[in-house]
C-alpha cells in the first residue's frame, strides 16, 4: 500500500494501482484508464499508531441480539427492496444511468420521510445541481412544502462539520463522484477521491446513526464508476434501471446486508415523479397484441414476486454470411444455447436465419426459467404460427433437450391465473414439488423440446 503523499498510477475503472504509468490496465484490461494520483493514504487519512493494540474480548456465537430498527419510507417499493425499511446507520449506494431518475427517487424518499409526524431531519446535499434546479424539481413533484434541508455543496469537510452538529435521520449525497476532500490531491470523481470521501461519510453515518444514501454514476460498462471498493464499503447497493424510451423503472438490490438481494421495486416515471407500480405484470403486458407469431408470455420470478412479461422473437432469412443474433433484455449466450438445442434435438435449421429476441417493455431477465418461453417464441416465429394468447410458459431447457423444473411454479401459476390466463405450459412435476391444480387453468407439462413442435401443427 502506498505511503501517504506518494505518487501512484490508479486505474479509474477497477482501482488497481501501479508504480508507473501504462496504457493498459493489467487487472481489468481497459485502455487509457490509468491516471496519476497522489495517494492520500487510502482515505484512512491520518493513520499513525499512537499506542500498542488492545486485547480483544471474544464472545460465544449465541447471545442476545440487538433488534434492528427500521425506518419505513412509506414508498412500498423502496421498502421492499431495502428489506422492510431503512436501517439506522446503514449506507445505501444508488447507481444508475444519467437521467434515469435517481435524484427524483431520492428527493421523493427524503420528502416522504421528512413529512412524517415523528419529525425526522432529512438532508439533501446536491453536488451536481444548483439549489434552483432542485427547487424546480421539488415544485414539479409538489414536494416544495416538505421540511427537507437542502444544500448545494461538494466539500466533504463542510458536510461532515455540519452533520456532526445535526440530528440527521436521513442524508442524501447526490452524487459521490462530485464530492472532494482537500487532503486528496486528485480531481473529484477519481478513484482516490471517491474512496476517501465515501470512507469519511460512511464513518460519520455509523457514528451518528443516520441513513446515508450515496448516488453513484454508472460507467459505460454498467458498473458504478470508481473502484469496486465502493460497493464493498456500503451495506446496500441498489441499481435503478430502465430503458430510456420506456416510462417504467426498476429498482434492484444487488447487495443487501439487511435483506434479500435480487428483490425488485417497480416504478413508473410520470409527469409528477415516480409512482409505485403495484401490479407490474399488468404494466408489462399492457401493450401486448394477441395472436401474433413470435410472441409469448413468460411467467418469471423477480426477487420474491412473480412477474409476467412478453417475450418476442423474430426469425428471418439472413442476408449475411454468418446469421445475426441480437438480444435485448436477456443473456445472448443462453439464446445461443437454446438455438443450438433446437437445431440439434428438433432438427430445425436456424443457421440460415437471423434471430432477434426482445423482452418487451425493457425489463432485463436473468432467469434460465425463460428458456422454454424463448424456444416457443422462436419456433412460433419460424413457423409463423401464433401461440394461444391466454397461455403462459416457464421452464429451463437442458442440453439434451429435456425441460427442467424451476423454482416457485405455484407463484407463477397464481400470478398468471390472477391476470386471466387459462393455459400454462410447464416442465413436468418432479419429486416433492406439487403443482397446485386448484386454479381453474389447463396445465400442459412438457418433458422434452421435441414435443414443443406439436404445439404448432
Ligand atoms: P433525474 O432524477 O434528474 O435523473 P438522475 O438523477 O438519475 O440523473 O431524472 C431526470 C429525468 O426524469 C428527466 O429526463 C425528466 C424526468 N422526469 C419526469 O419524467 N417526471 C418528473 O416528475 C421528474 C422530476 C423528472
Ligand atoms: Mg441526478
XYZ file of C-alpha atoms and ligand atoms in Angstrom:
483
model
C 0.000 0.000 0.000
C 1.321 3.427 -0.931
C 2.575 5.686 1.812
C 0.839 8.972 2.473
C 1.675 11.556 -0.135
C 3.357 9.232 -2.649
C 2.521 9.266 -6.326
C 0.859 6.223 -7.796
C -0.967 5.411 -11.001
C -4.500 4.186 -10.486
C -6.925 2.629 -12.952
C -10.134 4.693 -12.853
C -12.235 1.673 -13.747
C -11.115 -1.000 -11.344
C -8.909 0.819 -8.826
C -5.745 -1.213 -9.452
C -2.586 0.772 -8.594
C 0.744 0.745 -10.443
C 4.120 2.319 -9.635
C 4.397 3.798 -13.142
C 2.069 4.764 -15.971
C 0.984 2.233 -18.556
C -1.534 2.312 -21.376
C -3.500 -0.783 -20.453
C -4.654 -1.899 -17.028
C -3.448 -5.463 -16.418
C -6.172 -6.036 -13.899
C -9.314 -5.166 -15.878
C -7.926 -4.969 -19.407
C -9.194 -1.423 -20.054
C -7.127 1.028 -22.118
C -6.317 4.622 -21.138
C -7.878 4.449 -17.726
C -4.708 4.843 -15.660
C -4.255 8.253 -14.095
C -1.583 9.701 -11.844
C -2.795 10.202 -8.300
C -1.240 11.395 -5.115
C -2.222 8.861 -2.532
C -3.977 10.311 0.487
C -3.291 7.180 2.466
C -6.278 5.280 1.046
C -8.709 7.630 2.720
C -7.707 6.499 6.182
C -6.326 9.992 6.413
C -4.014 10.391 9.345
C -3.129 6.938 10.451
C -0.182 6.911 12.809
C -0.158 4.276 15.528
C -0.247 6.029 18.878
C -0.162 3.099 21.240
C 0.023 -0.679 21.368
C -3.071 -2.654 20.461
C -5.690 -3.637 22.973
C -6.524 -7.281 23.787
C -9.782 -8.315 22.118
C -12.761 -9.728 24.009
C -14.117 -12.870 22.431
C -17.761 -13.868 22.855
C -19.747 -17.006 22.021
C -21.756 -17.161 18.808
C -25.049 -17.221 20.684
C -26.273 -14.270 22.687
C -28.925 -11.583 22.855
C -29.432 -9.854 19.516
C -29.955 -6.193 19.096
C -33.235 -5.610 17.330
C -32.764 -3.830 14.020
C -34.962 -0.739 13.970
C -36.289 0.019 10.539
C -37.497 3.331 9.261
C -40.253 2.809 6.741
C -40.108 5.300 3.921
C -43.766 4.994 3.032
C -42.724 4.159 -0.541
C -43.647 0.477 -0.561
C -41.480 -0.496 -3.494
C -38.400 1.013 -1.861
C -39.215 -0.564 1.498
C -39.494 -3.967 -0.137
C -36.170 -3.635 -1.925
C -34.396 -2.408 1.202
C -35.660 -5.434 3.131
C -38.547 -3.836 5.037
C -37.366 -0.281 5.650
C -34.140 1.649 6.148
C -31.809 0.603 8.947
C -30.326 3.404 11.070
C -26.619 3.864 10.392
C -26.763 1.934 7.144
C -25.309 3.174 3.887
C -27.116 2.684 0.594
C -25.459 3.220 -2.756
C -27.891 4.001 -5.566
C -26.450 3.532 -9.044
C -27.964 4.127 -12.450
C -27.572 5.773 -15.827
C -27.791 9.557 -16.023
C -31.365 10.787 -16.295
C -32.923 7.557 -15.135
C -34.471 9.210 -12.062
C -32.086 8.730 -9.127
C -32.378 12.314 -7.930
C -36.137 12.181 -8.324
C -36.431 8.954 -6.350
C -34.251 10.209 -3.526
C -35.917 13.601 -3.325
C -39.280 11.875 -3.084
C -37.971 9.487 -0.419
C -36.417 12.296 1.553
C -39.582 14.414 1.425
C -41.775 11.484 2.396
C -39.693 10.783 5.495
C -39.391 14.465 6.410
C -43.186 14.746 6.226
C -43.675 12.040 8.829
C -45.235 13.056 12.108
C -42.136 11.936 14.025
C -40.253 14.907 12.580
C -37.197 13.166 11.129
C -34.466 15.540 9.982
C -33.685 14.899 6.336
C -30.764 16.439 4.472
C -30.445 16.560 0.714
C -26.971 17.614 -0.390
C -26.584 18.105 -4.099
C -23.169 18.355 -5.663
C -24.498 18.190 -9.192
C -27.290 20.677 -9.272
C -27.759 24.208 -8.039
C -30.364 24.983 -5.382
C -32.730 26.357 -8.019
C -32.616 23.195 -10.081
C -33.531 21.068 -7.099
C -36.260 23.526 -6.166
C -37.743 23.334 -9.647
C -37.841 19.561 -9.341
C -39.406 19.769 -5.880
C -42.081 22.083 -7.245
C -42.778 19.736 -10.118
C -43.119 16.875 -7.650
C -45.335 19.073 -5.458
C -42.981 18.485 -2.563
C -41.745 22.055 -2.156
C -43.550 22.443 1.168
C -41.925 19.475 2.850
C -39.334 20.280 5.530
C -36.283 18.848 3.732
C -33.000 20.644 4.427
C -31.420 21.365 1.072
C -27.857 22.438 0.346
C -25.657 22.549 -2.704
C -22.144 21.546 -1.634
C -19.227 19.400 -2.685
C -16.703 19.806 0.139
C -16.842 16.745 2.378
C -15.154 18.635 5.242
C -18.016 21.165 5.344
C -20.622 18.461 5.032
C -19.126 16.498 7.904
C -18.787 19.580 10.124
C -22.462 20.371 9.503
C -23.777 16.871 10.018
C -21.709 16.361 13.183
C -23.858 19.004 14.860
C -27.147 17.854 13.381
C -29.753 15.401 14.423
C -29.973 13.871 10.989
C -32.076 10.779 10.338
C -31.507 10.604 6.584
C -28.748 12.163 4.484
C -28.602 12.085 0.699
C -25.385 12.791 -1.165
C -26.083 13.381 -4.857
C -23.566 12.261 -6.099
C -20.459 10.736 -4.529
C -18.492 11.461 -7.726
C -18.850 15.213 -7.203
C -17.524 15.199 -3.629
C -13.952 16.080 -2.728
C -11.574 16.177 0.208
C -8.780 18.760 0.060
C -6.278 16.289 1.506
C -6.553 14.049 -1.504
C -4.787 15.593 -4.448
C -6.786 14.281 -7.337
C -9.861 15.530 -9.090
C -13.400 14.779 -7.867
C -14.659 11.545 -9.348
C -11.225 9.898 -9.340
C -10.836 6.626 -7.522
C -8.861 8.129 -4.655
C -11.376 10.948 -4.078
C -14.448 8.734 -4.298
C -12.927 6.241 -1.906
C -11.733 8.817 0.618
C -14.968 10.856 0.568
C -17.126 7.748 0.897
C -14.969 6.488 3.750
C -15.334 9.719 5.736
C -19.088 9.988 5.123
C -19.720 6.344 5.981
C -17.728 6.689 9.193
C -19.941 9.580 10.228
C -23.159 7.767 9.298
C -22.170 4.830 11.512
C -21.194 7.144 14.357
C -24.293 9.333 14.245
C -26.686 6.561 13.208
C -28.276 8.242 10.208
C -29.251 6.540 6.969
C -26.836 7.614 4.248
C -27.775 7.452 0.577
C -24.940 7.839 -1.898
C -25.798 8.371 -5.537
C -23.244 6.720 -7.816
C -22.783 7.182 -11.529
C -22.650 4.240 -13.811
C -19.927 3.738 -16.413
C -20.452 2.598 -20.000
C -19.942 -0.964 -18.852
C -22.795 -0.616 -16.380
C -20.923 -0.767 -13.105
C -20.720 2.071 -10.628
C -17.907 4.433 -11.594
C -14.943 4.446 -9.284
C -13.473 1.464 -7.608
C -15.382 -1.692 -6.874
C -14.253 -0.879 -3.345
C -17.201 1.494 -3.040
C -19.605 -1.407 -3.377
C -17.769 -3.265 -0.622
C -17.801 -0.284 1.717
C -21.571 0.192 1.754
C -24.279 -2.025 3.256
C -26.662 -1.992 0.343
C -26.233 -1.481 -3.386
C -29.324 -0.614 -5.397
C -29.403 -0.201 -9.155
C -32.040 1.959 -10.747
C -32.634 0.669 -14.250
C -34.907 1.244 -17.166
C -34.860 1.877 -20.855
C -34.825 5.484 -21.974
C -37.843 5.099 -24.203
C -39.949 3.360 -21.570
C -41.644 5.026 -18.668
C -41.146 2.364 -16.061
C -38.116 1.973 -13.817
C -36.827 -0.942 -11.805
C -35.025 -0.597 -8.519
C -32.952 -3.719 -7.967
C -30.991 -4.744 -4.880
C -27.681 -6.343 -5.885
C -26.226 -6.373 -2.393
C -28.056 -6.011 0.881
C -26.699 -6.690 4.356
C -30.183 -6.159 5.765
C -32.412 -8.031 3.358
C -32.740 -10.240 0.319
C -30.949 -9.430 -2.920
C -32.494 -9.619 -6.358
C -35.624 -8.054 -4.970
C -37.124 -5.509 -7.322
C -39.288 -2.454 -6.917
C -41.174 -1.195 -9.939
C -41.945 2.467 -10.558
C -43.462 4.425 -13.366
C -41.970 7.804 -14.260
C -44.833 10.192 -14.709
C -45.225 13.949 -15.039
C -45.174 14.385 -11.309
C -42.411 11.980 -10.433
C -42.130 8.294 -9.745
C -45.284 6.367 -8.954
C -45.197 2.896 -7.416
C -46.451 0.067 -9.585
C -48.256 -2.497 -7.519
C -49.037 -4.867 -10.303
C -46.024 -4.964 -12.636
C -47.334 -7.842 -14.744
C -50.311 -5.794 -15.872
C -47.954 -2.962 -16.821
C -45.558 -5.165 -18.768
C -48.350 -6.845 -20.668
C -50.346 -3.678 -21.303
C -49.257 -3.211 -24.908
C -49.350 -6.832 -25.914
C -51.257 -7.733 -29.051
C -52.721 -11.213 -29.118
C -52.488 -13.714 -31.938
C -49.124 -12.676 -33.306
C -46.473 -15.200 -34.152
C -43.169 -14.958 -32.296
C -44.727 -13.661 -29.103
C -45.361 -15.483 -25.858
C -45.795 -14.688 -22.172
C -43.178 -15.829 -19.706
C -44.137 -16.268 -16.059
C -40.967 -15.163 -14.267
C -39.936 -14.529 -10.689
C -38.094 -11.360 -9.738
C -36.896 -11.481 -6.158
C -39.849 -12.671 -4.180
C -42.578 -11.900 -6.621
C -43.895 -13.238 -9.875
C -43.793 -11.009 -12.946
C -45.308 -11.824 -16.297
C -43.523 -10.446 -19.344
C -43.884 -10.785 -23.069
C -41.029 -12.386 -24.962
C -40.801 -11.558 -28.642
C -38.747 -13.352 -31.251
C -38.263 -12.562 -34.898
C -36.704 -15.179 -37.135
C -35.997 -14.145 -40.712
C -33.736 -15.445 -43.516
C -30.306 -13.959 -43.207
C -28.628 -11.679 -45.687
C -25.241 -12.064 -44.030
C -22.544 -14.686 -44.350
C -22.992 -15.615 -40.714
C -26.509 -15.172 -39.329
C -27.186 -12.381 -36.866
C -28.330 -12.937 -33.301
C -29.423 -9.882 -31.346
C -30.846 -9.930 -27.840
C -32.386 -7.174 -25.758
C -33.084 -7.921 -22.108
C -31.760 -11.479 -21.923
C -28.447 -13.311 -21.989
C -27.135 -13.780 -25.543
C -25.204 -16.909 -24.545
C -28.398 -18.505 -23.333
C -30.119 -17.673 -26.597
C -27.255 -19.322 -28.479
C -27.695 -22.402 -26.296
C -31.451 -22.593 -26.832
C -30.974 -22.236 -30.602
C -28.323 -24.958 -30.603
C -30.628 -27.307 -28.706
C -33.480 -26.617 -31.144
C -31.158 -27.371 -34.058
C -29.605 -30.490 -32.589
C -32.649 -32.041 -30.904
C -35.540 -30.891 -33.080
C -33.752 -30.786 -36.414
C -34.602 -27.138 -37.037
C -32.495 -25.204 -39.464
C -31.647 -21.885 -37.865
C -28.182 -21.433 -39.340
C -29.587 -19.574 -42.334
C -31.841 -17.410 -40.169
C -31.272 -14.191 -38.261
C -32.764 -14.358 -34.778
C -33.809 -11.284 -32.825
C -35.069 -11.582 -29.282
C -36.669 -8.854 -27.231
C -38.072 -8.744 -23.727
C -40.924 -6.312 -24.268
C -41.100 -3.252 -22.074
C -37.372 -3.120 -21.394
C -37.184 -5.495 -18.441
C -33.939 -7.430 -18.057
C -34.380 -11.106 -17.244
C -31.633 -13.366 -15.987
C -33.606 -16.492 -15.086
C -32.892 -19.728 -17.016
C -36.605 -20.386 -16.478
C -37.186 -18.210 -19.543
C -35.561 -20.836 -21.846
C -38.796 -22.573 -22.705
C -40.624 -19.319 -23.434
C -37.748 -18.200 -25.661
C -37.789 -21.513 -27.522
C -41.567 -21.250 -28.020
C -41.275 -17.681 -29.304
C -38.539 -18.701 -31.753
C -40.491 -21.701 -33.082
C -43.644 -19.625 -33.312
C -41.858 -17.006 -35.391
C -40.125 -19.589 -37.564
C -43.371 -21.432 -38.329
C -45.368 -18.211 -38.404
C -47.995 -19.727 -36.126
C -49.163 -17.795 -33.082
C -49.453 -19.353 -29.655
C -52.759 -19.101 -27.793
C -52.905 -15.577 -26.368
C -54.003 -16.790 -22.951
C -51.047 -19.147 -22.316
C -48.080 -18.577 -20.038
C -44.835 -20.503 -20.270
C -41.908 -21.270 -17.995
C -39.206 -23.950 -17.782
C -35.474 -24.421 -18.188
C -34.023 -26.304 -21.162
C -31.132 -28.747 -20.715
C -28.577 -29.546 -23.401
C -30.131 -32.903 -24.196
C -33.408 -31.157 -24.869
C -35.067 -32.047 -21.576
C -37.282 -29.453 -19.897
C -36.240 -28.959 -16.296
C -38.341 -27.786 -13.417
C -37.781 -24.306 -11.995
C -38.412 -22.668 -8.634
C -41.782 -21.476 -7.367
C -44.082 -22.912 -10.062
C -47.128 -22.197 -7.939
C -46.457 -18.487 -7.535
C -46.008 -18.257 -11.284
C -49.276 -20.054 -11.935
C -51.093 -17.993 -9.338
C -49.995 -14.731 -10.926
C -50.976 -15.989 -14.377
C -54.376 -17.033 -13.083
C -54.849 -13.672 -11.423
C -54.251 -11.963 -14.757
C -56.762 -14.131 -16.569
C -54.534 -16.694 -18.305
C -56.213 -20.046 -18.872
C -53.338 -22.194 -20.109
C -49.855 -22.865 -18.812
C -47.007 -24.738 -20.468
C -44.696 -26.003 -17.758
C -41.996 -28.564 -17.001
C -43.137 -31.952 -15.663
C -43.695 -32.211 -11.938
C -40.804 -33.863 -10.136
C -40.375 -35.395 -6.694
C -41.939 -33.491 -3.842
C -42.973 -30.496 -5.847
C -46.746 -30.467 -6.228
C -48.342 -28.113 -8.661
C -51.401 -26.554 -7.221
C -54.175 -27.628 -9.500
C -56.872 -25.694 -7.723
C -56.550 -22.805 -10.189
C -59.003 -23.080 -12.995
C -56.276 -23.492 -15.618
C -55.181 -26.093 -18.137
C -51.637 -27.098 -17.306
C -49.621 -28.764 -20.068
C -46.482 -30.434 -18.836
C -43.793 -30.850 -21.461
C -40.803 -33.086 -20.818
C -38.750 -32.523 -23.952
C -38.252 -29.837 -26.599
C -39.158 -32.316 -29.336
C -42.709 -32.176 -28.086
C -42.838 -28.409 -28.492
C -43.271 -28.760 -32.214
C -46.674 -30.422 -31.674
C -47.983 -27.115 -30.458
C -47.518 -25.595 -33.858
C -49.006 -28.308 -36.053
P -33.330 12.651 -12.547
O -33.930 12.299 -11.251
O -32.733 14.010 -12.672
O -32.268 11.572 -13.022
P -30.821 11.231 -12.433
O -30.672 11.875 -11.124
O -30.802 9.731 -12.382
O -29.848 11.720 -13.450
O -34.488 12.437 -13.622
C -34.441 13.105 -14.795
C -35.439 12.617 -15.805
O -36.707 12.274 -15.303
C -35.637 13.745 -16.749
O -35.348 13.264 -18.041
C -37.038 14.171 -16.600
C -37.717 13.008 -15.971
N -38.755 13.400 -15.013
C -40.073 13.082 -15.266
O -40.408 12.498 -16.283
N -41.031 13.428 -14.338
C -40.710 14.080 -13.194
O -41.606 14.378 -12.377
C -39.339 14.419 -12.951
C -38.937 15.140 -11.723
C -38.404 14.044 -13.873
Mg -29.333 13.398 -10.600
